[in-house]
GROMACS .gro file of C-alpha atoms in nm:
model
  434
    1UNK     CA    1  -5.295   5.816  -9.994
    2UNK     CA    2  -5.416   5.443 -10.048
    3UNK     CA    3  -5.701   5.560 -10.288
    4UNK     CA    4  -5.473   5.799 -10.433
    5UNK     CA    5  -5.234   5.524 -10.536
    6UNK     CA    6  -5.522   5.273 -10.616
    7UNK     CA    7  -5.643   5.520 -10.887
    8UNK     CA    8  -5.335   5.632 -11.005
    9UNK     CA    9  -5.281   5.233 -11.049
   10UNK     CA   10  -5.669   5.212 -11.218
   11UNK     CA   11  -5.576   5.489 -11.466
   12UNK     CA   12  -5.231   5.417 -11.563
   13UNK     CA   13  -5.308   5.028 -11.640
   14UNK     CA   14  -5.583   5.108 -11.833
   15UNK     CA   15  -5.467   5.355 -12.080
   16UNK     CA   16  -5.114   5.164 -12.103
   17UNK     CA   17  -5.353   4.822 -12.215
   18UNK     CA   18  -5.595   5.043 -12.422
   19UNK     CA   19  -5.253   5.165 -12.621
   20UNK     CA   20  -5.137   4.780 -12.705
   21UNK     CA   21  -4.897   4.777 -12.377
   22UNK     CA   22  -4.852   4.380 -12.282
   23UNK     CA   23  -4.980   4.322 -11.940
   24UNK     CA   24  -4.677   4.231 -11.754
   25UNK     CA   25  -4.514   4.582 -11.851
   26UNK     CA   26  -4.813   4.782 -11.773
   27UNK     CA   27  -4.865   4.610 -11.455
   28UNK     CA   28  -4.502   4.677 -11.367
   29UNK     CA   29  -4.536   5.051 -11.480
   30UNK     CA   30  -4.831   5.185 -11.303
   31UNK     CA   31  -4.732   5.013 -10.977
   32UNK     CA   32  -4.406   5.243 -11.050
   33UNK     CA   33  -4.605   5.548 -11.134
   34UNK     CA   34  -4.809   5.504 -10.826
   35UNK     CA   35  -4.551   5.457 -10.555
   36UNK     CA   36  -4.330   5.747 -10.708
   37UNK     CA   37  -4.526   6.026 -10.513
   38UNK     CA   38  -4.427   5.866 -10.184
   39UNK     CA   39  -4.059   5.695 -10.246
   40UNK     CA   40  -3.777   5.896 -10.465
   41UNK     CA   41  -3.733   5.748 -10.813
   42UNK     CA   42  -3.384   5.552 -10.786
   43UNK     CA   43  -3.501   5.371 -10.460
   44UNK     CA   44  -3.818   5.287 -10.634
   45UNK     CA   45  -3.642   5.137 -10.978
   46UNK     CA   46  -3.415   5.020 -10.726
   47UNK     CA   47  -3.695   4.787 -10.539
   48UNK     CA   48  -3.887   4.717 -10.833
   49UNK     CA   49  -3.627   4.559 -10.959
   50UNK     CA   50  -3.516   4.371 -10.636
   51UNK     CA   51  -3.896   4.246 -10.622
   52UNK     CA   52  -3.916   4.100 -10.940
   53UNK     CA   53  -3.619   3.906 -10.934
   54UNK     CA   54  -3.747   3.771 -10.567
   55UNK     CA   55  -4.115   3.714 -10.747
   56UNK     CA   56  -3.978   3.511 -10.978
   57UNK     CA   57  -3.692   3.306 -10.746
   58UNK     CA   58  -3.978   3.102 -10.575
   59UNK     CA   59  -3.906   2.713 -10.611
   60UNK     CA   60  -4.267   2.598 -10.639
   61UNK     CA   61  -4.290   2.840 -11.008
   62UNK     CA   62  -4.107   2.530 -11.094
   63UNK     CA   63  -4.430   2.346 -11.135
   64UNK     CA   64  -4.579   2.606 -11.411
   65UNK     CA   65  -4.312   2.542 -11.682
   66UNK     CA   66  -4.358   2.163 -11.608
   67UNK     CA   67  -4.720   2.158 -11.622
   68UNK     CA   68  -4.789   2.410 -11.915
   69UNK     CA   69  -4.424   2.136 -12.096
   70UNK     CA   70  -4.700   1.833 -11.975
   71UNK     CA   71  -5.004   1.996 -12.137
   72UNK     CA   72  -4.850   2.070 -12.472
   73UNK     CA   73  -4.738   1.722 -12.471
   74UNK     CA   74  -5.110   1.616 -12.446
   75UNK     CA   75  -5.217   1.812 -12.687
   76UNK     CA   76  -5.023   1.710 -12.958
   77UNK     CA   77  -5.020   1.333 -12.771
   78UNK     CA   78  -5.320   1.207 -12.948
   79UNK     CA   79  -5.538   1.145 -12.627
   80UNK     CA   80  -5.814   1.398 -12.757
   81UNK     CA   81  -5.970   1.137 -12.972
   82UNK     CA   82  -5.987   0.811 -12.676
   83UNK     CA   83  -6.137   1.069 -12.405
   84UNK     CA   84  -6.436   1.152 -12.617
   85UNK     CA   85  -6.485   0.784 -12.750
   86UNK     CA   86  -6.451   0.734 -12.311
   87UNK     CA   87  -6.713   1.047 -12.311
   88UNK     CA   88  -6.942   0.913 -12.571
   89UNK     CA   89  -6.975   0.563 -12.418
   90UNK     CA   90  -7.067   0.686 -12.060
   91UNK     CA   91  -7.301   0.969 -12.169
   92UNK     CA   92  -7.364   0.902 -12.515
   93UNK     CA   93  -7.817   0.766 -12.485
   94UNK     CA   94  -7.864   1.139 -12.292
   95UNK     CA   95  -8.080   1.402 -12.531
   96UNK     CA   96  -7.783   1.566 -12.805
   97UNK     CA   97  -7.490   1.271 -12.726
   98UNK     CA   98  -7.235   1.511 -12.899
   99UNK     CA   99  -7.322   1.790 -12.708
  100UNK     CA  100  -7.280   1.584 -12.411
  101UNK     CA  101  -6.958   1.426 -12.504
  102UNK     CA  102  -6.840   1.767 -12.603
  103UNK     CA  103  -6.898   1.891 -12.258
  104UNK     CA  104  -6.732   1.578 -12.051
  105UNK     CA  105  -6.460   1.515 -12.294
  106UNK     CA  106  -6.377   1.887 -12.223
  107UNK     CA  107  -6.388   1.868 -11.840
  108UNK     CA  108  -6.165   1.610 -11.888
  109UNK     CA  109  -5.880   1.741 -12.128
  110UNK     CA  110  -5.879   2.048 -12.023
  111UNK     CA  111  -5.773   1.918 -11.716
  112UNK     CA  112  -5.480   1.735 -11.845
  113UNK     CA  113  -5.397   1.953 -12.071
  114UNK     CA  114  -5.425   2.308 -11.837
  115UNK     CA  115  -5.563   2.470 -12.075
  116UNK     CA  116  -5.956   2.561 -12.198
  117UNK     CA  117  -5.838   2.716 -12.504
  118UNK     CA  118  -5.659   2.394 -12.600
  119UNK     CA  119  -5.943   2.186 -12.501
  120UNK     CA  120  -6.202   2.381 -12.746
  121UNK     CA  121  -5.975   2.305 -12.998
  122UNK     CA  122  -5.907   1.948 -12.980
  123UNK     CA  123  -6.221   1.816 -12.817
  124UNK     CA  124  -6.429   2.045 -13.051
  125UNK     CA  125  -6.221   1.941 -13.373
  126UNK     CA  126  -6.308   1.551 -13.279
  127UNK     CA  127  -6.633   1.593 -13.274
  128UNK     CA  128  -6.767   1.856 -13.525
  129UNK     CA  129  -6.775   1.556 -13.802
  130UNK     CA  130  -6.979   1.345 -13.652
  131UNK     CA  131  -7.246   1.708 -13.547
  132UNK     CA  132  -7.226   1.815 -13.885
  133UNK     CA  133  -7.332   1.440 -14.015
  134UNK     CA  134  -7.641   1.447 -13.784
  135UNK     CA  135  -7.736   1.764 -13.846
  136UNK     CA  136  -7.676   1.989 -13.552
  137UNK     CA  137  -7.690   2.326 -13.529
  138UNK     CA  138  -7.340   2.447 -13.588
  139UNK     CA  139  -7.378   2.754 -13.380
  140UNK     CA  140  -7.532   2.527 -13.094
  141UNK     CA  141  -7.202   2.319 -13.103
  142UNK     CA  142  -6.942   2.605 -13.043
  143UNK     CA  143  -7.146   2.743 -12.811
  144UNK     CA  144  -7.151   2.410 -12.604
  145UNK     CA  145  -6.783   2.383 -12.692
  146UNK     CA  146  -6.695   2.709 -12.594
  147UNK     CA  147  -6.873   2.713 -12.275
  148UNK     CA  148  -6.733   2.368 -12.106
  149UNK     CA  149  -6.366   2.422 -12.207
  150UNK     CA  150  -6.294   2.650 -11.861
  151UNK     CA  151  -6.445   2.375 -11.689
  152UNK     CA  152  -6.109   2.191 -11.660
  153UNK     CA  153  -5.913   2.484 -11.532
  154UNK     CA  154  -6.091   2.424 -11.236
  155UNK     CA  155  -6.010   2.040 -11.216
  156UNK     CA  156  -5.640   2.003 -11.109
  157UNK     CA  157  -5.385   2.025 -11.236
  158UNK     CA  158  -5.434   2.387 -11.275
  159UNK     CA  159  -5.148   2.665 -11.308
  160UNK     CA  160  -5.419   2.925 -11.204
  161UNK     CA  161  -5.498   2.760 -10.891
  162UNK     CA  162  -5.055   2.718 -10.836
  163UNK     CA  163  -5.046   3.118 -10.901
  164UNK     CA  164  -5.308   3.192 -10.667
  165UNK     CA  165  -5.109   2.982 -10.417
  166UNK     CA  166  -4.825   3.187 -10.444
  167UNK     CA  167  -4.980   3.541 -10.466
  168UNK     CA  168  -5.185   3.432 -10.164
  169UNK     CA  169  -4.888   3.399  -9.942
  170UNK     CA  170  -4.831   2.992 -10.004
  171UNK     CA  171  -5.213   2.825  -9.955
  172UNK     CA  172  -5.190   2.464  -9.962
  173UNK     CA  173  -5.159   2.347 -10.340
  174UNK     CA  174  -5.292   1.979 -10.242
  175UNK     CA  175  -5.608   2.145 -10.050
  176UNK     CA  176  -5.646   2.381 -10.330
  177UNK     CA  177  -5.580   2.117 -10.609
  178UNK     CA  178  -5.846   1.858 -10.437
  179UNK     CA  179  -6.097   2.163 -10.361
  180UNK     CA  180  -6.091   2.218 -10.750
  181UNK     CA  181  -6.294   1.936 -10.806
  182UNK     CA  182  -6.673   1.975 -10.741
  183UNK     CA  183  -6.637   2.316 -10.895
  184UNK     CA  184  -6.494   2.211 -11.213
  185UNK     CA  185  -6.783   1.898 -11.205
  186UNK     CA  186  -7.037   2.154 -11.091
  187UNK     CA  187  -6.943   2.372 -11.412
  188UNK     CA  188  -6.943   2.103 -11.618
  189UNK     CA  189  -7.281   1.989 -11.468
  190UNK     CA  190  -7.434   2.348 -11.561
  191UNK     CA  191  -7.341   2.319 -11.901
  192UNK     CA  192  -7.481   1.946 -11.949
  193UNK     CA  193  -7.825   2.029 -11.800
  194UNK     CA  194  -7.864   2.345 -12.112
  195UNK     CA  195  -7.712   2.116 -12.322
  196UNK     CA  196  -7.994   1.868 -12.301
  197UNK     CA  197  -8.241   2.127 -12.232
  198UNK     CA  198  -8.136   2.270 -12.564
  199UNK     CA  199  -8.101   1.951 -12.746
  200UNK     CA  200  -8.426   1.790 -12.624
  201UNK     CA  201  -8.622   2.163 -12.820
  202UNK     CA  202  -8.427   2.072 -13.102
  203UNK     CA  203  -8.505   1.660 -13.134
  204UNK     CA  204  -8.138   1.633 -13.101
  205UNK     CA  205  -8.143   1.242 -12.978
  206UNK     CA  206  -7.876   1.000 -12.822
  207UNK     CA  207  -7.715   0.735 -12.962
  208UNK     CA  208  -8.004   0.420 -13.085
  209UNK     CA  209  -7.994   0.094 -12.927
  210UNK     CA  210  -7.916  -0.020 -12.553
  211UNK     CA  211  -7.655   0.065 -12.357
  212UNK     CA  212  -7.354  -0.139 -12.472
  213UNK     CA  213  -7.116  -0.231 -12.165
  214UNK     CA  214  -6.847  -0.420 -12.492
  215UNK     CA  215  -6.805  -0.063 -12.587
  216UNK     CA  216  -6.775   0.111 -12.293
  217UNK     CA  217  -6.505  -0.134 -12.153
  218UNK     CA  218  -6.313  -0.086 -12.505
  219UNK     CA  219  -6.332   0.292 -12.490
  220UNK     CA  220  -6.229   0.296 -12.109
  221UNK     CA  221  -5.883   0.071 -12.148
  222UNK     CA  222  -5.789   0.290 -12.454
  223UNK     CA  223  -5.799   0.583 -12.231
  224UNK     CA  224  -5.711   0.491 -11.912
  225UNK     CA  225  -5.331   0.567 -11.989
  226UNK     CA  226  -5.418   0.931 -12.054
  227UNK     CA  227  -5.684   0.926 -11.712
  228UNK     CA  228  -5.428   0.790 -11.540
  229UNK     CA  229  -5.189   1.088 -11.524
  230UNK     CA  230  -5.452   1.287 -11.314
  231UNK     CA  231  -5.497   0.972 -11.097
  232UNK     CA  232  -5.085   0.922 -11.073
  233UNK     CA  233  -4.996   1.332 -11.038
  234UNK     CA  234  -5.261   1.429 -10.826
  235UNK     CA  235  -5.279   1.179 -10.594
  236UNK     CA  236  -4.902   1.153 -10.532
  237UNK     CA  237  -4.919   1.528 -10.423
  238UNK     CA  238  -5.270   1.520 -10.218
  239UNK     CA  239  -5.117   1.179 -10.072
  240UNK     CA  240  -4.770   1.383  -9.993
  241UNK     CA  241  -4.535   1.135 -10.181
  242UNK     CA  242  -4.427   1.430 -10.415
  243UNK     CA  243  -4.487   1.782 -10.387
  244UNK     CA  244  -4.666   2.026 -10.662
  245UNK     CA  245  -4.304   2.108 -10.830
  246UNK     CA  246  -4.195   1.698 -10.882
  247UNK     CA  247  -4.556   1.601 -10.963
  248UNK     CA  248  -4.560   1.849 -11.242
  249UNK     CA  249  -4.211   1.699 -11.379
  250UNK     CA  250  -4.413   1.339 -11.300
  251UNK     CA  251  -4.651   1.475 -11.552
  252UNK     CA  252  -4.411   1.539 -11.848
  253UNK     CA  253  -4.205   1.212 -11.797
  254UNK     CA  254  -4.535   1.040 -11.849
  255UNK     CA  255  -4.701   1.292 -12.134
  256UNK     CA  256  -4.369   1.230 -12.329
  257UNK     CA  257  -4.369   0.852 -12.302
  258UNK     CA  258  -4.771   0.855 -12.361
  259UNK     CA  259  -4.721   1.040 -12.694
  260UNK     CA  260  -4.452   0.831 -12.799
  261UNK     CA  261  -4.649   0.500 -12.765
  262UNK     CA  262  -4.922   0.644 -12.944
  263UNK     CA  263  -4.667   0.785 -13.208
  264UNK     CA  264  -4.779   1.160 -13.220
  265UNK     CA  265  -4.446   1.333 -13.070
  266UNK     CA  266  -4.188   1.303 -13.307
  267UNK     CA  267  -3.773   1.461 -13.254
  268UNK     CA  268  -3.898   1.764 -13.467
  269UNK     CA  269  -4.253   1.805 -13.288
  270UNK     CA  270  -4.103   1.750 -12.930
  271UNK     CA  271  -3.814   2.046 -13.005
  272UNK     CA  272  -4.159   2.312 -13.131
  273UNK     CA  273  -4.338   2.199 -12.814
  274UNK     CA  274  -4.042   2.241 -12.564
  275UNK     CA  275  -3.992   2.581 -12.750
  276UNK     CA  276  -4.343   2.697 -12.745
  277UNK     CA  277  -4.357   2.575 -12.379
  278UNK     CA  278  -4.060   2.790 -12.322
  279UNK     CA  279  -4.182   3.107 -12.434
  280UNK     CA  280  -4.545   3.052 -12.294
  281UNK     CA  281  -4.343   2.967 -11.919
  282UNK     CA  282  -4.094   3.257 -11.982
  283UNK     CA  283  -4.407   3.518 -11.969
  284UNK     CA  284  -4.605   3.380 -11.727
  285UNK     CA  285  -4.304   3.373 -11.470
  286UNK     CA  286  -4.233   3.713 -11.570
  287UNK     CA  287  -4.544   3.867 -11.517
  288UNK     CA  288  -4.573   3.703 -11.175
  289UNK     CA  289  -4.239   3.842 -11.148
  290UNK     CA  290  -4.317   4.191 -11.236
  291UNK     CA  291  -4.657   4.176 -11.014
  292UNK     CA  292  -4.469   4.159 -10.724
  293UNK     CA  293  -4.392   4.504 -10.774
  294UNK     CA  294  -4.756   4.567 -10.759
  295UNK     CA  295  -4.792   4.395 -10.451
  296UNK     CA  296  -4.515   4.580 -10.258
  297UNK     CA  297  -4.634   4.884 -10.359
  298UNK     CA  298  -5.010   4.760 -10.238
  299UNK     CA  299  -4.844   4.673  -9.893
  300UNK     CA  300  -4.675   5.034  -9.850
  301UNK     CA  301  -4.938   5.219  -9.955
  302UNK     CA  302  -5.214   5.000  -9.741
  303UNK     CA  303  -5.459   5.003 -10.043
  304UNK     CA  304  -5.623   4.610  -9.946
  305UNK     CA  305  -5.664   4.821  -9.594
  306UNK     CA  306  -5.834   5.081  -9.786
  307UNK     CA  307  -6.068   4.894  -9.975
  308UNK     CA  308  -6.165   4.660  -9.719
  309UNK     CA  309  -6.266   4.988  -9.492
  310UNK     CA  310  -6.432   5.098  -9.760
  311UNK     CA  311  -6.639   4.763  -9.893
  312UNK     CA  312  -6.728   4.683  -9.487
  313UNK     CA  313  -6.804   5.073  -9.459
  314UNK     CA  314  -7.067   5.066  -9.711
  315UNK     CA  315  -7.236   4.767  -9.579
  316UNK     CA  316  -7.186   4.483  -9.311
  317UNK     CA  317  -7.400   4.199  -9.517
  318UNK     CA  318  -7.123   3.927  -9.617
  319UNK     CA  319  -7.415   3.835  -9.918
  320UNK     CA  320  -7.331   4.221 -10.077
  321UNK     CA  321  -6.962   4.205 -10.011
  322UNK     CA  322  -6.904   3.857 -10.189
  323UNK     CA  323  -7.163   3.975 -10.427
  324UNK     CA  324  -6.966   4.328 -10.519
  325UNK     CA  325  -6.656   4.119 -10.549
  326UNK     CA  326  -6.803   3.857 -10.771
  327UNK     CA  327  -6.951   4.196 -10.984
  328UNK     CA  328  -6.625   4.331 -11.000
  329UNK     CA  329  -6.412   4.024 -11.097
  330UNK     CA  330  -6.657   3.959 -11.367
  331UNK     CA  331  -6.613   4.260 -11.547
  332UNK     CA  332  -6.237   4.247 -11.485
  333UNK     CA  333  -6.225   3.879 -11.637
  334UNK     CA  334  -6.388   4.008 -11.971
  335UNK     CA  335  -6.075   4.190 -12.050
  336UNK     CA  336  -5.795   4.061 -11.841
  337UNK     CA  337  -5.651   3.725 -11.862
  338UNK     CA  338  -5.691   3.479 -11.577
  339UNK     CA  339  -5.321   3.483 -11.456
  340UNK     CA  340  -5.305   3.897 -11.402
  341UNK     CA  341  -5.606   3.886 -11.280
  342UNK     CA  342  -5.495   3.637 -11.043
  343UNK     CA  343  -5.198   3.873 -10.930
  344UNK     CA  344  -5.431   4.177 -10.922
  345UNK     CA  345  -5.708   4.075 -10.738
  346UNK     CA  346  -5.559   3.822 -10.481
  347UNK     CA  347  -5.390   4.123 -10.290
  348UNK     CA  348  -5.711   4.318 -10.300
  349UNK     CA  349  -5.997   4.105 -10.206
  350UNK     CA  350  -5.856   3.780  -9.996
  351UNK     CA  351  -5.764   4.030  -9.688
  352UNK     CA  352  -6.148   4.100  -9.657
  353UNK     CA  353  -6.270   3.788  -9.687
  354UNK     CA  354  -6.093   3.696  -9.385
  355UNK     CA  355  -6.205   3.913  -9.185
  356UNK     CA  356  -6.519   3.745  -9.184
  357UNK     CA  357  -6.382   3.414  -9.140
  358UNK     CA  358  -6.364   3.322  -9.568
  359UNK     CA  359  -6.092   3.041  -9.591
  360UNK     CA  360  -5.839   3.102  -9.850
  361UNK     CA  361  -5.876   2.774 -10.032
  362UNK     CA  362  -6.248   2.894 -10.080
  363UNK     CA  363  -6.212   3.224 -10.194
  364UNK     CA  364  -5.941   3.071 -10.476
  365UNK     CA  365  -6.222   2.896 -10.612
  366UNK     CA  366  -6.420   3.166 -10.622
  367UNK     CA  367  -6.153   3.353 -10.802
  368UNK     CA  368  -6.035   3.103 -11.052
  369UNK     CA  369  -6.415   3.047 -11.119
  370UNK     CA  370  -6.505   3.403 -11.229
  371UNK     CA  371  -6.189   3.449 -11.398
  372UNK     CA  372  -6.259   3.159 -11.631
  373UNK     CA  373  -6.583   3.233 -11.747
  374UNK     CA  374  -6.384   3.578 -11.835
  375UNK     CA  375  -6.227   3.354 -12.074
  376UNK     CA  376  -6.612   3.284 -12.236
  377UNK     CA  377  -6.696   3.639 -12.276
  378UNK     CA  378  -6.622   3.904 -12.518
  379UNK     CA  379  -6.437   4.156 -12.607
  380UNK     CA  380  -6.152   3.879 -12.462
  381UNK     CA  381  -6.273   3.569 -12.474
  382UNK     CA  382  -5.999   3.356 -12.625
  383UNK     CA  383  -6.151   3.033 -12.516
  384UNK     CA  384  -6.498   3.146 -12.679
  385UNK     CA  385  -6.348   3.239 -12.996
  386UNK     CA  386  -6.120   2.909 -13.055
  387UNK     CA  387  -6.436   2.740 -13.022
  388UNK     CA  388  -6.630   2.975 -13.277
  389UNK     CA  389  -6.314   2.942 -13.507
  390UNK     CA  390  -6.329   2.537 -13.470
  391UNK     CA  391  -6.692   2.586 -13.508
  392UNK     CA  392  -6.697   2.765 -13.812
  393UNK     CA  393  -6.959   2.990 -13.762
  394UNK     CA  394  -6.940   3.378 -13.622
  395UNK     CA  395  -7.030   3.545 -13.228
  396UNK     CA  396  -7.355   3.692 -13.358
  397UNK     CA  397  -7.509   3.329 -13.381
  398UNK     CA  398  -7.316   3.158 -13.086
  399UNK     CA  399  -7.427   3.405 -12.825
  400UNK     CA  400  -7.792   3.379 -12.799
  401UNK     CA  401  -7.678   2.981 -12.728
  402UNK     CA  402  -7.447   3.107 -12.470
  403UNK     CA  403  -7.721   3.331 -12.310
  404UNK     CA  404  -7.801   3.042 -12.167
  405UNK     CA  405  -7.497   2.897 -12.064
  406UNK     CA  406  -7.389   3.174 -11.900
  407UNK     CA  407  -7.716   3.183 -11.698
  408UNK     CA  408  -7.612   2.781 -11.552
  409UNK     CA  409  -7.264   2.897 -11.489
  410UNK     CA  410  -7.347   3.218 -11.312
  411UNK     CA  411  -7.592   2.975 -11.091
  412UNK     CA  412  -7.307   2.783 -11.000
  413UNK     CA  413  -7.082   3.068 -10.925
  414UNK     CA  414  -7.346   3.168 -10.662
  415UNK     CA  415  -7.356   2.822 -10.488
  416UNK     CA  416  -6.985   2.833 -10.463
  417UNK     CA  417  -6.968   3.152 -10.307
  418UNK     CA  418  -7.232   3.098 -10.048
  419UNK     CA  419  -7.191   2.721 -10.000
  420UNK     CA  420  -6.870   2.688  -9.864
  421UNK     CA  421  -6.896   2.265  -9.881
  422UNK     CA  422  -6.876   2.257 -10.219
  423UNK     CA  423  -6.475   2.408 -10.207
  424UNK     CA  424  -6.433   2.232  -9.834
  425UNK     CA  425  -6.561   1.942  -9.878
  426UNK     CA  426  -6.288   1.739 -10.016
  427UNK     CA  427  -5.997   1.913  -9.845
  428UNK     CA  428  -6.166   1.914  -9.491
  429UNK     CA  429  -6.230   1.516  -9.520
  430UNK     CA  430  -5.897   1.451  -9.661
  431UNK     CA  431  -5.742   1.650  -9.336
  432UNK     CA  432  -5.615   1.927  -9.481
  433UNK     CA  433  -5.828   2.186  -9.362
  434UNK     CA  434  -5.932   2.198  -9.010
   0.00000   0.00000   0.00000
């Protein structure tokens, strides 16, 4: 019956998304379909119902309006502009400086902001003038762009690491939060490394002259006020003065009064950014919401059972396994967004990696990592094609440059999944995971 219902699931989701169904009701529908040839109709509306409402009643989804309310605020805060002048001073002699910058400046708002897709827009907006003035290769730069934004998903704070808390039956946000570190800096190490490579083929140089310490300090006290919210929200919750939930209303007390003092949030921007932040919050509660149906009717019909009998039947080797699921997630992140995906897979694939002793805090990582470069790869892609939109080119040029980028990322995937220090690390030395 549990492969029965998986497939029934499989088949329904897919031809509801291939007809223009959102995600949250086709999600919500063939978990429905699936459970109705075990449980009578009104009982199942009945539940459905009953689950959603208890999906979406959890106290720590608190924190996802608040953070996604704190990243708009960012983006329209003006702090774009003083964390790639911060970028360009650190990095700025190394082989293609913009490239560079692009990258770092992107690990960096993106994880202020929460979102990649921002990120490629503002980062990449700052500093296409000064690429097309030097002569770079405008394909090249979105590319580069492109493939960094997801980086600061990774770096908290991150919604997609909060929803895989909750889906995962309430793993620590702190540990996961401070575990999201190295393999946001590991991603954005990847991408630095072609970038050079790249730039170093193409003459692409840094910056003339020494090193100059003046501008480094100037560029670092105009943005430590923006630096200092990750520094102020993140390690109030890893320190356990504030949870997740009043960190992320920390976060927009101190995005507001940030944008104000640089005057970019005026009364009639702040009311569209509240409002946008509304209906961007309102769907991703809902859908979390409406996947809970999906999970109940996972749990009744045993299907994570199933599949874990299955995936240990066909081979023992913990390499295959984590490689199959890596394979699968993959393909499921070019077409899925990194939230449902998060609902989806959570159920599916964490109950096997425990049973051969995978902590939960790891396997997030490895999660949230494949998801996001789903977010770099056609026929989805959103991040990839804000950055070929900002770019001004077209995907025909862009990808043989993100042939490569893809091959760095992929590399790191691997050393996430089978080196568990790089997700421990952090959390086992601050105490949180024993």
């Amino acid at each position: 019956m549990a492969m029965q219902s998986l497939a029934i699931i499989i088949i329904v989701l897919v031809v509801l998304l291939v007809v223009g169904i959102p995600i949250s009701y086709a999600i919500g529908i063939s978990a429905l379909v699936a459970i109705l040839q075990t449980v009578p109709l009104d009982v199942s509306v009945l539940t459905a119902a009953q689950r959603t409402f208890v999906g979406m009643s959890k106290f720590s989804l608190t924190a996802i309006p608040f953070f996604v309310l704190a990243g708009n605020l960012m983006n329209q805060g003006g702090i774009a502009k003083r964390l790639v002048d911060f970028v360009l001073a650190i990095l700025g002699k190394l082989p293609g400086a913009l490239l560079v910058t692009n990258v770092g400046a992107n690990a960096l708002f993106g994880a202020i902001s929460g979102s990649a897709s921002a990120a490629a827009a503002a980062v990449g907006s700052m500093v296409q003038e000064g690429e097309e003035e030097q002569g770079y290769d405008r394909a090249l730069c979105a590319a580069t762009n492109g493939a960094s934004a997801p980086s600061g998903l990774l770096i908290p704070p991150s919604n997609a690491l909060i929803t895989y808390s909750l889906v995962s039956g309430g793993t620590s946000v702190a540990a996961l939060f401070l575990a999201g570190y190295l393999p946001g800096i590991l991603w954005a190490v990847c991408c630095v490394l072609v970038a050079v490579v790249i730039a170093k083929r193409k003459g692409y140089k840094g910056t003339p002259g020494k090193f100059d310490w003046k501008n480094l300090g100037t560029a670092t006290l105009r943005a430590i006020p923006s630096l200092s919210l990750i520094i102020v929200v993140i390690g109030g919750i890893i320190a356990g003065i504030f949870t997740a939930t009043e960190g992320s209303a920390i976060a927009v007390v101190y995005a507001l009064i940030l944008g104000i003092c640089y005057r970019n949030i005026t009364i009639k921007s702040f009311w569209k950014i509240v409002v946008d932040s509304a209906k961007m919050s309102g769907m991703i509660v809902f859908l979390i919401g409406v996947s809970n149906i999906l999970g109940w009717v996972m749990a009744f019909t045993q299907i994570p059972q199933a599949i874990s009998a299955a995936l240990l039947g066909l081979t023992d080797s913990r390499i295959i396994i984590l490689l199959i699921m890596n394979v699968i997630l993959l393909v499921a992140g070019t077409f899925m967004d990194v939230t449902p995906a998060i609902l989806i897979f959570t159920p599916l694939f964490l109950p096997i990696v425990k049973t051969f002793g995978m902590h939960p805090v790891q396997f997030g990582l490895i999660l949230v990592y494949n998801l996001c470069i789903g977010n770099i790869t056609p026929p989805v892609g959103n991040t990839l094609f804000v950055a070929i939109k900002v770019g001004k080119t077209s995907l025909s040029k862009v990808m043989p440059y993100m042939l490569m980028y893809y091959v760095a990322i992929l590399a790191g995937l691997l050393m996430i999944t089978y080196i568990p220090a790089i997700s421990m690390a952090l959390p086992s030395m601050a105490g949180m995971i024993k």
